Coordinates of C-alpha atoms in Angstrom, one line a residue:
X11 CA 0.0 0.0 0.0
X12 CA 1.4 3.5 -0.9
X13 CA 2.0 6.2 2.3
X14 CA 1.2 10.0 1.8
X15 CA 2.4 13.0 4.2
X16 CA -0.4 15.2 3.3
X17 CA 0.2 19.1 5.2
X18 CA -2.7 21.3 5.4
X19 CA -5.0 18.6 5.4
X20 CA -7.9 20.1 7.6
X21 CA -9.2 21.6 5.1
X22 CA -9.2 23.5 1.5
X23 CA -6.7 21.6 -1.1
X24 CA -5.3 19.6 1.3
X25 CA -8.3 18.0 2.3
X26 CA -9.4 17.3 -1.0
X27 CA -6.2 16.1 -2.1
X28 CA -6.4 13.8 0.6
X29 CA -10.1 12.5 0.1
X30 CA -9.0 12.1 -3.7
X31 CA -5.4 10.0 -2.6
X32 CA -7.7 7.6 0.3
X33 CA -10.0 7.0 -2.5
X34 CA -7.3 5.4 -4.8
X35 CA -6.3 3.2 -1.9
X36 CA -3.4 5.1 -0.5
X37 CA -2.9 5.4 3.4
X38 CA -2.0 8.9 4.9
X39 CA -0.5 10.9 7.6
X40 CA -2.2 14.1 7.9
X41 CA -0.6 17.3 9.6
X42 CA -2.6 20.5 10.3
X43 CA -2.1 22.7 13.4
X44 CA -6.1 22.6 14.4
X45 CA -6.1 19.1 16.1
X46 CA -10.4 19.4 16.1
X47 CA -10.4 20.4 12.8
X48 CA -7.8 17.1 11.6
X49 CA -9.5 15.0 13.3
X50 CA -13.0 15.6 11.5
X51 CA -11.2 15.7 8.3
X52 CA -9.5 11.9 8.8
X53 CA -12.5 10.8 9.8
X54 CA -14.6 11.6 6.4
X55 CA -11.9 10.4 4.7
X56 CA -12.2 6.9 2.0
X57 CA -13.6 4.1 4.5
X58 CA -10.6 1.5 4.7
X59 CA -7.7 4.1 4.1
X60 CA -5.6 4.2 6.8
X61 CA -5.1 7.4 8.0
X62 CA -2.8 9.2 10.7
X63 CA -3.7 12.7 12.0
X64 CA -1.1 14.2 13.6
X65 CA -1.6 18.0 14.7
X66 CA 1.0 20.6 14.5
X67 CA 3.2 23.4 12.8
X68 CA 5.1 22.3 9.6
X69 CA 7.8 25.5 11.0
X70 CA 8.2 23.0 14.0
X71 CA 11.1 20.2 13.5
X72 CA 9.1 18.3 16.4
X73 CA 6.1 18.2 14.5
X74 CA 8.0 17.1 10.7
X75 CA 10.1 14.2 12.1
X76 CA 6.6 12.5 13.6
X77 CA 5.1 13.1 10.4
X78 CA 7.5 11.1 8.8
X79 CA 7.5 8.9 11.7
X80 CA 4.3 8.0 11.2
X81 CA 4.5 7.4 7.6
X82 CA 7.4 4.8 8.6
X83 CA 4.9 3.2 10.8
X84 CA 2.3 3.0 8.0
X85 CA 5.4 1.1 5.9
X86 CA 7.2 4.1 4.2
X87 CA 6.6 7.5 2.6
X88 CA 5.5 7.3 -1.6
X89 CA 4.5 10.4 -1.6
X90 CA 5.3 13.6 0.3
X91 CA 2.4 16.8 -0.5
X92 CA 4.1 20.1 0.4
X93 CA 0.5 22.1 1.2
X94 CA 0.0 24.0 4.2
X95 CA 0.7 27.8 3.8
X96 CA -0.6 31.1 5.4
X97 CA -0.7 34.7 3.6
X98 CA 1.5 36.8 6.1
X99 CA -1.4 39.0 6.1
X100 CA -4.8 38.8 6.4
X101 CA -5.8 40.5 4.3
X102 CA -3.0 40.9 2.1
X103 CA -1.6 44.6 2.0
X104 CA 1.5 46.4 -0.1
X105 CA 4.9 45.7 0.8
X106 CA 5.2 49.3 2.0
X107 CA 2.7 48.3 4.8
X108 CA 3.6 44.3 4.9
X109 CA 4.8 43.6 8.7
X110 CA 8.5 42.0 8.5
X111 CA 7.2 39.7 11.2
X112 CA 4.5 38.3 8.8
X113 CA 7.0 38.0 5.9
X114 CA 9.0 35.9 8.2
X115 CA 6.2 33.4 9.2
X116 CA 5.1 33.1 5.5
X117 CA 8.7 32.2 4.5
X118 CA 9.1 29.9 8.0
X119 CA 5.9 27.8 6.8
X120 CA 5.8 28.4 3.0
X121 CA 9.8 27.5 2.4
X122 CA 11.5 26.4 5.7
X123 CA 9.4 24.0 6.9
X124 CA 8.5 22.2 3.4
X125 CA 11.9 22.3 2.7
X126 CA 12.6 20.7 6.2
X127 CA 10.0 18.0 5.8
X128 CA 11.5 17.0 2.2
X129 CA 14.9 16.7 4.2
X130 CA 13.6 14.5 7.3
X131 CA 11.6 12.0 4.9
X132 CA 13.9 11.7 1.6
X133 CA 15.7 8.5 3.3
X134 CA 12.3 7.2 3.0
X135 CA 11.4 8.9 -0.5
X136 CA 14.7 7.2 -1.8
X137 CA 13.6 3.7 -0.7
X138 CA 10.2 3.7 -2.0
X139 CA 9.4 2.6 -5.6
X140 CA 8.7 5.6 -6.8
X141 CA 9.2 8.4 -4.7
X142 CA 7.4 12.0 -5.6
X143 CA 7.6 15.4 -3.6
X144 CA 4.5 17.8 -4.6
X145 CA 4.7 20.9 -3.8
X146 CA 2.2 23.5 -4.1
X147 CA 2.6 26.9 -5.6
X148 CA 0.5 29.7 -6.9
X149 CA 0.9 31.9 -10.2
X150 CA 1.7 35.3 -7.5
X151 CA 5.0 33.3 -7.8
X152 CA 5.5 34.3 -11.3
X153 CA 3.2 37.1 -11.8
X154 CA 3.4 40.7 -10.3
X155 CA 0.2 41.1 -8.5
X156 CA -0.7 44.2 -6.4
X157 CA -0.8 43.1 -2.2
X158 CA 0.7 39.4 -3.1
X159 CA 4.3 40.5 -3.1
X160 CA 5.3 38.8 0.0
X161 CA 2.8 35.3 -0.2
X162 CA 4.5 35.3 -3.9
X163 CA 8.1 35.7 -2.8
X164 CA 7.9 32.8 -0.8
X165 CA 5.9 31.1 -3.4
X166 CA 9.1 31.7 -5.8
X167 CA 11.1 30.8 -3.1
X168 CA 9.1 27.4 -3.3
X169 CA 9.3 26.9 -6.9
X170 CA 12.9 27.1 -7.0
X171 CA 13.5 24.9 -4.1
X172 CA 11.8 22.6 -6.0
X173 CA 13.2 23.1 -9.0
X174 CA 16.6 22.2 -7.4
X175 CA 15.7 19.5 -5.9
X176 CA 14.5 17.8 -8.8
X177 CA 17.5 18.3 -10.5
X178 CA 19.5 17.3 -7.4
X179 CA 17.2 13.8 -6.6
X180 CA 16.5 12.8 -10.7
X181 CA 15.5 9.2 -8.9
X182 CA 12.4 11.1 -7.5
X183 CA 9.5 12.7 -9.0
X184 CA 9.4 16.4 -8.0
X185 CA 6.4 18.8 -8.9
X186 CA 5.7 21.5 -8.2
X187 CA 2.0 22.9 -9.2
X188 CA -0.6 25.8 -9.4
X189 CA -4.1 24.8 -8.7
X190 CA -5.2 28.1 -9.7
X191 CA -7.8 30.5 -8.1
X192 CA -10.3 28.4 -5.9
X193 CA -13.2 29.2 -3.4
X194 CA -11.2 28.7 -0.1
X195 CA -11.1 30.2 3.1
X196 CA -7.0 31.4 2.4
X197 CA -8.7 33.3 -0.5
X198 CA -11.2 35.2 1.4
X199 CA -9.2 36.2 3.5
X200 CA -6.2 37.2 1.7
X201 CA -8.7 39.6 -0.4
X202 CA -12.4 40.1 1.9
X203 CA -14.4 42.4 -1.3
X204 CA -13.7 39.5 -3.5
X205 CA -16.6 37.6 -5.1
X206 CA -15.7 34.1 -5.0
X207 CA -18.3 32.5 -5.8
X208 CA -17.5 32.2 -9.3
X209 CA -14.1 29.8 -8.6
X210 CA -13.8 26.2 -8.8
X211 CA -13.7 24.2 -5.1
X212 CA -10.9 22.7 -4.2
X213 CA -12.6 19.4 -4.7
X214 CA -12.9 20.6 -8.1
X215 CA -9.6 20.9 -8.5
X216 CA -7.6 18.2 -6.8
X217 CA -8.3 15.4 -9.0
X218 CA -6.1 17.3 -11.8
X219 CA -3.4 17.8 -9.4
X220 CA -3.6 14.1 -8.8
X221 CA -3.0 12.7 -12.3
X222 CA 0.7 14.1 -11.5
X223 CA 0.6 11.2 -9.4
X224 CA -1.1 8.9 -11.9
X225 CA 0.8 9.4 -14.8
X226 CA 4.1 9.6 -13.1
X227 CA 4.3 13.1 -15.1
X228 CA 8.1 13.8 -15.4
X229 CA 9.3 16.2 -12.6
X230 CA 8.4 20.1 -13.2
X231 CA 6.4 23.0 -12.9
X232 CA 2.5 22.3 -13.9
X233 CA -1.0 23.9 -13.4
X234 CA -4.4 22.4 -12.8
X235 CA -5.7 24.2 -16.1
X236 CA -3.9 22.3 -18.2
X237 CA -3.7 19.2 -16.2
X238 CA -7.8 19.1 -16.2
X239 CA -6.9 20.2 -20.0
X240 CA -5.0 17.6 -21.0
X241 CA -7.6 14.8 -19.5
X242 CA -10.4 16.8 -21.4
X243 CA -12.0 14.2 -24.4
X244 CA -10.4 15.5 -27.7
X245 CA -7.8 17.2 -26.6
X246 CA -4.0 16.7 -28.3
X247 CA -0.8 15.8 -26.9
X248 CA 0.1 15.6 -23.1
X249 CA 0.5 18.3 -20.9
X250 CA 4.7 18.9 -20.3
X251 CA 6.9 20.4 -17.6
X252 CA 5.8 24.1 -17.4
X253 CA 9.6 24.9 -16.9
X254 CA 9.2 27.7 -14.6
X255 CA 7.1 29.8 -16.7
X256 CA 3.7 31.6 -14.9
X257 CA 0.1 30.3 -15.5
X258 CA -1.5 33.8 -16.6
X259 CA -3.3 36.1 -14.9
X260 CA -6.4 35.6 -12.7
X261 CA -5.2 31.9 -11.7
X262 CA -3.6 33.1 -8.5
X263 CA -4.0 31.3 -5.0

């Protein structure tokens, strides 16, 4: 049976990347820092899937190595999904007015502590059959948006990270994706006048993030869009490596 570390799992893309993993058969370790909030979430989760909640702060080294602890319990780590993340500011504000104390949180739980967890479980990456990293990004990595400035910088930071590490570990799959605006709680708070109503769920959008995992896509940079593109009837050739390159505008997360 495959093992996920899924972060962020309580609710939004997490949870629905988890829901969409549990119903393929995979088991799973589940981190968020709400322990009320995990536990609900593991709990409507695919009936048979064993899953691990384990409550904390990716920024905490504590809190990583029982992550991956865990997953060694549940017989290894496949799969680690890079997901949690907070803003810096609620609601997102100009870098003239952006609180150096939030910028360092973002980068603490966007970068540091991703980072960290890909370093505590890549013994167990290396052993498994075919070990994959996901890491989620937005397009405010690669586009100039007004009030994103900071969430984007460490979302850049992310991308390259990744983009390292694939180069650096070419026996593991590395990806590192945009899944594009969606109706989440992150959203509405990061911009309060904004109509969501019109954006996907992240239900919606998790299943394209998941055919990374499928198709053993090579490692890279990728979006929903043209994940859920590619797996569209009549449409051409397979989606590629997005090579660092931005998604467009009005895709941001």
């Amino acid at each position: 049976m495959s093992v996920a570390i899924v972060t962020g799992a309580s609710r939004g893309l997490g949870r629905a990347v988890a829901g969409e993993l549990a119903a393929r058969g995979w088991d799973l370790v589940l981190s968020a820092r709400g322990a009320a909030a995990l536990e609900e979430a593991a709990a409507g989760l695919a009936p048979g899937a064993r899953v691990v909640p384990v409550a904390g702060d990716v920024s905490s080294a504590a809190h990583r190595a029982a992550l991956v602890a865990a997953a060694r319990e549940l017989g290894g780590l496949d799969l680690l999904v890079n997901n949690a993340g907070v803003l810096g500011a609620e609601p997102l504000v100009p870098l003239a007015e952006h609180t150096l104390d939030g910028l360092r949180e973002a980068f603490e739980v966007n970068v540091v502590g991703p980072l960290g967890l890909v370093q505590e479980g890549l013994p167990l990456l290396r052993a498994a059959r075919a070990g994959a990293v996901l890491n989620i990004s937005s397009d405010a990595a690669v586009v100039a948006y007004p009030t994103w400035g900071a969430y984007g910088a460490t979302k850049a930071a992310g991308d390259l990270v990744s983009a390292v590490l694939a180069v650096e570990e070419p026996e593991l799959r590395v990806w590192w994706a945009d899944p594009g605006s969606m109706r989440t709680r992150m959203m509405a708070a990061a911009e309060p006048g904004e109509d969501l109503a019109g954006l996907p769920t992240p239900e919606e959008v998790a299943p394209a993030l998941v055919r990374l995992v499928e198709r053993a896509l090579p490692s890279g940079r990728y979006t929903a869009g043209e994940l859920a593109a590619e797996a569209a009837p009549g449409v051409g050739p397979g989606v590629g490596p997005e090579a660092g390159t931005g998604a467009g505008p009005g895709a941001r997360r």
